[in-house]
PDB file of C-alpha atoms in Angstrom:
ATOM      1  CA  MET A 296       0.258  -0.193   0.035  1.00  0.00           C
ATOM      2  CA  ILE A 297       2.629   2.460   0.659  1.00  0.00           C
ATOM      3  CA  LYS A 298       4.741   1.689  -2.227  1.00  0.00           C
ATOM      4  CA  LEU A 299       1.373   1.941  -4.302  1.00  0.00           C
ATOM      5  CA  ILE A 300       1.142   5.688  -2.630  1.00  0.00           C
ATOM      6  CA  THR A 301       4.716   6.673  -2.804  1.00  0.00           C
ATOM      7  CA  SER A 302       4.576   5.580  -6.865  1.00  0.00           C
ATOM      8  CA  ALA A 303       1.580   7.506  -7.338  1.00  0.00           C
ATOM      9  CA  PHE A 304       3.153  10.839  -5.395  1.00  0.00           C
ATOM     10  CA  ILE A 305       6.479   9.919  -7.120  1.00  0.00           C
ATOM     11  CA  LEU A 306       5.941   8.919 -10.616  1.00  0.00           C
ATOM     12  CA  PRO A 307       4.213  12.484 -11.645  1.00  0.00           C
ATOM     13  CA  ILE A 308       7.304  14.424 -10.385  1.00  0.00           C
ATOM     14  CA  LEU A 309       9.440  12.449 -12.622  1.00  0.00           C
ATOM     15  CA  ILE A 310       7.569  12.598 -15.551  1.00  0.00           C
ATOM     16  CA  CYS A 311       7.420  16.425 -15.398  1.00  0.00           C
ATOM     17  CA  CYS A 312      11.169  16.612 -14.562  1.00  0.00           C
ATOM     18  CA  THR A 313      12.383  14.688 -17.847  1.00  0.00           C
ATOM     19  CA  THR A 314      13.694  16.807 -20.376  1.00  0.00           C
ATOM     20  CA  GLU A 315      12.121  14.795 -23.009  1.00  0.00           C
ATOM     21  CA  ASN A 316       8.949  15.408 -21.445  1.00  0.00           C
ATOM     22  CA  GLY A 317       9.500  19.210 -21.027  1.00  0.00           C
ATOM     23  CA  LYS A 318      10.054  19.103 -24.832  1.00  0.00           C
ATOM     24  CA  GLY A 319       6.211  17.414 -25.049  1.00  0.00           C
ATOM     25  CA  GLN A 320       4.703  20.141 -22.575  1.00  0.00           C
ATOM     26  CA  GLN A 321       6.480  22.850 -24.598  1.00  0.00           C
ATOM     27  CA  LYS A 322       4.568  21.626 -27.711  1.00  0.00           C
ATOM     28  CA  VAL A 323       1.177  21.487 -26.464  1.00  0.00           C
ATOM     29  CA  ALA A 324       1.481  25.033 -24.824  1.00  0.00           C
ATOM     30  CA  GLN A 325       2.339  26.135 -28.256  1.00  0.00           C
ATOM     31  CA  VAL A 326      -0.571  24.105 -29.376  1.00  0.00           C
ATOM     32  CA  ASN A 327      -3.024  25.336 -27.137  1.00  0.00           C
ATOM     33  CA  GLN A 328      -1.467  29.050 -27.540  1.00  0.00           C
ATOM     34  CA  GLN A 329      -2.398  28.812 -31.062  1.00  0.00           C
ATOM     35  CA  LYS A 330      -5.919  27.649 -30.389  1.00  0.00           C
ATOM     36  CA  ALA A 331      -6.469  30.700 -27.700  1.00  0.00           C
ATOM     37  CA  GLY A 332      -5.938  32.659 -30.394  1.00  0.00           C
ATOM     38  CA  THR A 333      -2.452  33.924 -29.864  1.00  0.00           C
ATOM     39  CA  LEU A 334       0.601  34.242 -31.937  1.00  0.00           C
ATOM     40  CA  PRO A 335       2.059  31.003 -33.142  1.00  0.00           C
ATOM     41  CA  ALA A 336       5.385  31.665 -31.802  1.00  0.00           C
ATOM     42  CA  THR A 337       6.412  31.092 -28.131  1.00  0.00           C
ATOM     43  CA  ILE A 338       6.409  34.509 -26.341  1.00  0.00           C
ATOM     44  CA  LYS A 339       7.566  34.715 -23.062  1.00  0.00           C
ATOM     45  CA  LYS A 340       5.698  36.471 -20.300  1.00  0.00           C
ATOM     46  CA  ALA A 341       8.069  39.324 -20.182  1.00  0.00           C
ATOM     47  CA  ASP A 342       7.412  40.163 -23.589  1.00  0.00           C
ATOM     48  CA  SER A 343       3.812  39.514 -23.704  1.00  0.00           C
ATOM     49  CA  HIS A 344       3.099  43.384 -22.934  1.00  0.00           C
ATOM     50  CA  ASP A 345       4.607  43.790 -26.265  1.00  0.00           C
ATOM     51  CA  GLU A 346       2.187  41.504 -28.124  1.00  0.00           C
ATOM     52  CA  GLU A 347      -0.862  43.106 -26.330  1.00  0.00           C
ATOM     53  CA  GLU A 348       0.743  46.615 -27.677  1.00  0.00           C
ATOM     54  CA  PHE A 349       0.882  45.091 -30.988  1.00  0.00           C
ATOM     55  CA  ARG A 350      -2.681  43.648 -31.050  1.00  0.00           C
ATOM     56  CA  LYS A 351      -3.975  47.147 -30.057  1.00  0.00           C
ATOM     57  CA  LEU A 352      -2.174  48.799 -32.909  1.00  0.00           C
ATOM     58  CA  PHE A 353      -3.126  46.078 -35.281  1.00  0.00           C
ATOM     59  CA  LYS A 354      -7.162  46.023 -34.373  1.00  0.00           C
ATOM     60  CA  SER A 355      -6.529  50.090 -34.919  1.00  0.00           C
ATOM     61  CA  LEU A 356      -5.313  49.819 -38.390  1.00  0.00           C
ATOM     62  CA  THR A 357      -7.538  46.774 -39.532  1.00  0.00           C
ATOM     63  CA  GLU A 358     -10.937  48.753 -38.045  1.00  0.00           C
ATOM     64  CA  SER A 359      -9.999  51.802 -39.753  1.00  0.00           C
ATOM     65  CA  LEU A 360      -9.494  49.734 -42.882  1.00  0.00           C
ATOM     66  CA  LYS A 361     -12.510  48.389 -42.582  1.00  0.00           C
ATOM     67  CA  LYS A 362     -13.996  51.503 -42.545  1.00  0.00           C
ATOM     68  CA  LYS A 363     -12.167  52.345 -45.591  1.00  0.00           C
ATOM     69  CA  ASN A 364     -10.680  55.727 -43.493  1.00  0.00           C
ATOM     70  CA  VAL A 365      -6.888  55.643 -45.094  1.00  0.00           C
ATOM     71  CA  ASN A 366      -6.318  58.958 -43.125  1.00  0.00           C
ATOM     72  CA  ASN A 367      -6.871  57.558 -39.464  1.00  0.00           C
ATOM     73  CA  VAL A 368      -3.685  55.413 -40.732  1.00  0.00           C
ATOM     74  CA  ALA A 369      -1.027  57.939 -40.887  1.00  0.00           C
ATOM     75  CA  PRO A 370      -0.764  58.128 -36.964  1.00  0.00           C
ATOM     76  CA  LEU A 371      -0.227  54.380 -36.940  1.00  0.00           C
ATOM     77  CA  LEU A 372       2.753  54.437 -39.119  1.00  0.00           C
ATOM     78  CA  ASN A 373       6.377  55.429 -37.898  1.00  0.00           C
ATOM     79  CA  PHE A 374       7.929  57.949 -40.496  1.00  0.00           C
ATOM     80  CA  PRO A 375      10.166  57.389 -42.617  1.00  0.00           C
ATOM     81  CA  PHE A 376       7.954  54.663 -43.833  1.00  0.00           C
ATOM     82  CA  TYR A 377       9.176  51.888 -45.669  1.00  0.00           C
ATOM     83  CA  THR A 378       7.365  50.657 -48.728  1.00  0.00           C
ATOM     84  CA  SER A 379       9.954  48.347 -50.204  1.00  0.00           C
ATOM     85  CA  HIS A 380      13.246  46.330 -49.875  1.00  0.00           C
ATOM     86  CA  LYS A 381      16.291  46.076 -51.790  1.00  0.00           C
ATOM     87  CA  GLU A 382      17.638  42.961 -53.887  1.00  0.00           C
ATOM     88  CA  ALA A 383      19.539  40.682 -52.172  1.00  0.00           C
ATOM     89  CA  ALA A 384      21.036  37.277 -53.382  1.00  0.00           C
ATOM     90  CA  ASN A 385      19.692  35.452 -50.466  1.00  0.00           C
ATOM     91  CA  GLY A 386      16.117  36.950 -49.880  1.00  0.00           C
ATOM     92  CA  LEU A 387      15.070  40.282 -48.938  1.00  0.00           C
ATOM     93  CA  GLY A 388      17.175  43.052 -49.005  1.00  0.00           C
ATOM     94  CA  ALA A 389      17.343  46.462 -46.389  1.00  0.00           C
ATOM     95  CA  ALA A 390      14.328  48.118 -46.491  1.00  0.00           C
ATOM     96  CA  SER A 391      13.809  50.752 -48.820  1.00  0.00           C
ATOM     97  CA  ASP A 392      11.823  53.469 -50.507  1.00  0.00           C
ATOM     98  CA  ALA A 393      10.974  55.240 -47.527  1.00  0.00           C
ATOM     99  CA  ILE A 394       7.921  57.802 -47.472  1.00  0.00           C
ATOM    100  CA  SER A 395       7.986  61.049 -45.048  1.00  0.00           C
ATOM    101  CA  THR A 396       4.860  62.186 -43.336  1.00  0.00           C
ATOM    102  CA  THR A 397       4.224  64.541 -46.217  1.00  0.00           C
ATOM    103  CA  GLU A 398       4.686  62.036 -48.735  1.00  0.00           C
ATOM    104  CA  PHE A 399       1.797  59.902 -47.604  1.00  0.00           C
ATOM    105  CA  ASN A 400      -0.798  61.513 -48.892  1.00  0.00           C
ATOM    106  CA  ARG A 401       0.566  61.165 -52.311  1.00  0.00           C
ATOM    107  CA  TYR A 402       1.591  56.774 -51.875  1.00  0.00           C
ATOM    108  CA  LYS A 403      -1.756  56.020 -49.242  1.00  0.00           C
ATOM    109  CA  THR A 404      -3.414  54.476 -52.008  1.00  0.00           C
ATOM    110  CA  ALA A 405      -0.866  52.710 -53.462  1.00  0.00           C
ATOM    111  CA  ILE A 406      -0.032  51.351 -50.052  1.00  0.00           C
ATOM    112  CA  PHE A 407      -3.433  50.364 -49.112  1.00  0.00           C
ATOM    113  CA  ASN A 408      -4.336  49.404 -52.226  1.00  0.00           C
ATOM    114  CA  ALA A 409      -8.061  47.389 -53.018  1.00  0.00           C
ATOM    115  CA  ASP A 410      -6.392  44.355 -52.196  1.00  0.00           C
ATOM    116  CA  VAL A 411      -4.821  45.491 -48.697  1.00  0.00           C
ATOM    117  CA  MET A 412      -7.884  47.059 -47.914  1.00  0.00           C
ATOM    118  CA  ARG A 413      -9.797  44.090 -48.493  1.00  0.00           C
ATOM    119  CA  LEU A 414      -7.660  41.590 -47.185  1.00  0.00           C
ATOM    120  CA  LEU A 415      -5.956  42.931 -44.331  1.00  0.00           C
ATOM    121  CA  PRO A 416      -9.008  43.240 -42.002  1.00  0.00           C
ATOM    122  CA  LEU A 417      -9.400  39.410 -42.698  1.00  0.00           C
ATOM    123  CA  CYS A 418      -6.188  38.485 -41.397  1.00  0.00           C
ATOM    124  CA  LYS A 419      -6.351  35.475 -39.470  1.00  0.00           C
ATOM    125  CA  GLU A 420      -3.401  34.145 -36.746  1.00  0.00           C
ATOM    126  CA  ASP A 421      -1.638  32.069 -39.139  1.00  0.00           C
ATOM    127  CA  ASN A 422      -0.910  35.652 -41.160  1.00  0.00           C
ATOM    128  CA  LEU A 423       0.543  36.857 -38.034  1.00  0.00           C
ATOM    129  CA  SER A 424       4.235  36.096 -36.796  1.00  0.00           C
ATOM    130  CA  GLU A 425       6.888  37.325 -34.298  1.00  0.00           C
ATOM    131  CA  ILE A 426      10.097  38.109 -35.959  1.00  0.00           C
ATOM    132  CA  ASP A 427      13.037  36.282 -34.321  1.00  0.00           C
ATOM    133  CA  ASP A 428      15.578  38.240 -32.694  1.00  0.00           C
ATOM    134  CA  LYS A 429      18.120  36.381 -34.257  1.00  0.00           C
ATOM    135  CA  THR A 430      17.011  36.236 -38.227  1.00  0.00           C
ATOM    136  CA  ASP A 431      19.751  36.360 -40.496  1.00  0.00           C
ATOM    137  CA  GLU A 432      16.958  38.375 -42.848  1.00  0.00           C
ATOM    138  CA  ILE A 433      18.312  41.692 -43.790  1.00  0.00           C
ATOM    139  CA  TYR A 434      15.301  43.115 -44.049  1.00  0.00           C
ATOM    140  CA  TYR A 435      14.135  42.438 -40.692  1.00  0.00           C
ATOM    141  CA  ARG A 436      17.913  43.468 -39.580  1.00  0.00           C
ATOM    142  CA  SER A 437      17.692  46.692 -40.957  1.00  0.00           C
ATOM    143  CA  LEU A 438      14.001  47.580 -39.455  1.00  0.00           C
ATOM    144  CA  LYS A 439      15.211  46.199 -35.924  1.00  0.00           C
ATOM    145  CA  LYS A 440      17.802  49.121 -35.746  1.00  0.00           C
ATOM    146  CA  LEU A 441      14.669  51.155 -35.580  1.00  0.00           C
ATOM    147  CA  THR A 442      12.983  49.853 -32.787  1.00  0.00           C
ATOM    148  CA  ASP A 443      13.263  50.331 -29.060  1.00  0.00           C
ATOM    149  CA  PRO A 444      16.133  47.908 -27.400  1.00  0.00           C
ATOM    150  CA  GLY A 445      14.430  44.602 -26.523  1.00  0.00           C
ATOM    151  CA  SER A 446      11.082  44.679 -28.107  1.00  0.00           C
ATOM    152  CA  LYS A 447       9.886  42.459 -30.444  1.00  0.00           C
ATOM    153  CA  MET A 448       8.637  42.987 -34.178  1.00  0.00           C
ATOM    154  CA  TYR A 449       5.525  41.079 -35.814  1.00  0.00           C
ATOM    155  CA  GLU A 450       4.647  40.582 -39.651  1.00  0.00           C
ATOM    156  CA  ALA A 451       1.106  40.251 -41.018  1.00  0.00           C
ATOM    157  CA  TYR A 452       1.817  38.477 -44.362  1.00  0.00           C
ATOM    158  CA  MET A 453      -0.822  37.562 -46.414  1.00  0.00           C
ATOM    159  CA  GLN A 454      -0.774  35.595 -50.063  1.00  0.00           C
ATOM    160  CA  TYR A 455      -3.583  35.706 -52.113  1.00  0.00           C
ATOM    161  CA  PRO A 456      -4.528  34.733 -56.031  1.00  0.00           C
ATOM    162  CA  GLU A 457      -4.529  37.795 -58.524  1.00  0.00           C
ATOM    163  CA  THR A 458      -7.877  38.729 -60.184  1.00  0.00           C
ATOM    164  CA  ASN A 459      -8.225  37.318 -63.934  1.00  0.00           C
ATOM    165  CA  THR A 460      -4.825  35.332 -63.626  1.00  0.00           C
ATOM    166  CA  GLN A 461      -3.367  32.250 -62.182  1.00  0.00           C
ATOM    167  CA  ALA A 462      -0.685  33.936 -60.534  1.00  0.00           C
ATOM    168  CA  GLU A 463      -0.218  34.775 -56.678  1.00  0.00           C
ATOM    169  CA  SER A 464       0.318  38.015 -55.307  1.00  0.00           C
ATOM    170  CA  TYR A 465       1.452  38.982 -51.672  1.00  0.00           C
ATOM    171  CA  PHE A 466       1.883  41.801 -48.864  1.00  0.00           C
ATOM    172  CA  GLY A 467       3.396  42.252 -46.020  1.00  0.00           C
ATOM    173  CA  PHE A 468       3.383  44.775 -42.739  1.00  0.00           C
ATOM    174  CA  VAL A 469       6.305  44.773 -40.310  1.00  0.00           C
ATOM    175  CA  PHE A 470       5.698  46.454 -36.640  1.00  0.00           C
ATOM    176  CA  GLY A 471       7.624  47.556 -33.803  1.00  0.00           C
ATOM    177  CA  LYS A 472       7.891  49.622 -31.032  1.00  0.00           C
ATOM    178  CA  VAL A 473       9.570  52.924 -31.612  1.00  0.00           C
ATOM    179  CA  ASN A 474      10.044  55.360 -29.171  1.00  0.00           C
ATOM    180  CA  GLY A 475       7.932  53.536 -26.529  1.00  0.00           C
ATOM    181  CA  LYS A 476       4.687  52.913 -28.794  1.00  0.00           C
ATOM    182  CA  PHE A 477       4.056  50.311 -31.170  1.00  0.00           C
ATOM    183  CA  LYS A 478       4.044  51.320 -34.643  1.00  0.00           C
ATOM    184  CA  THR A 479       3.453  50.223 -38.618  1.00  0.00           C
ATOM    185  CA  LEU A 480       7.469  50.194 -39.706  1.00  0.00           C
ATOM    186  CA  SER A 481       7.071  49.038 -43.109  1.00  0.00           C
ATOM    187  CA  THR A 482       5.048  47.408 -46.009  1.00  0.00           C
ATOM    188  CA  TYR A 483       6.379  45.066 -48.843  1.00  0.00           C
ATOM    189  CA  ALA A 484       4.658  43.175 -51.721  1.00  0.00           C
ATOM    190  CA  LYS A 485       4.620  42.057 -55.155  1.00  0.00           C
ATOM    191  CA  TRP A 486       4.338  45.161 -56.618  1.00  0.00           C
ATOM    192  CA  PRO A 487       6.379  48.481 -55.648  1.00  0.00           C
ATOM    193  CA  VAL A 488       4.320  51.490 -53.959  1.00  0.00           C
ATOM    194  CA  LYS A 489       6.970  54.063 -55.689  1.00  0.00           C
TER     195      LYS A 489
END
């Protein structure tokens, strides 16, 4: 009887403390996070405040687009706002084609074109990601230089079929904290803004 009680008490402790089981628990936690509607990337508790701020900004952005009010979007952008990237042999190059606050009115319909206006408000969790702090991608590293030290960056990426063709198109927006506030840092798409 004592062996049974001891086994019932010690066995769960041993199971929880094994390295292999810890990995399984982490995976289950990630799956549960995804089901609960959080970003797919594992987010540490210290970083959860960044995620909350990002989600507030993203909601403001998508709500403005739903209402077709592009003028309300300007305060949600960080200027200079980057609208493209340079070409690099191994992927996306550094962020480029920056526009200033005064240029926003000239380019706002190209940035927030009909596809962006229609699709970004429908963005699902699968389209959102946290950018790895240790990424080798030049594009994200160039944008990381704009953000507050230790803060996270996030991305909304959407791929979709082009109208009346067999081709696919895409766009992405990158978000980060600048001077203590989350902002939209850049966009990139199949077709250039400038």
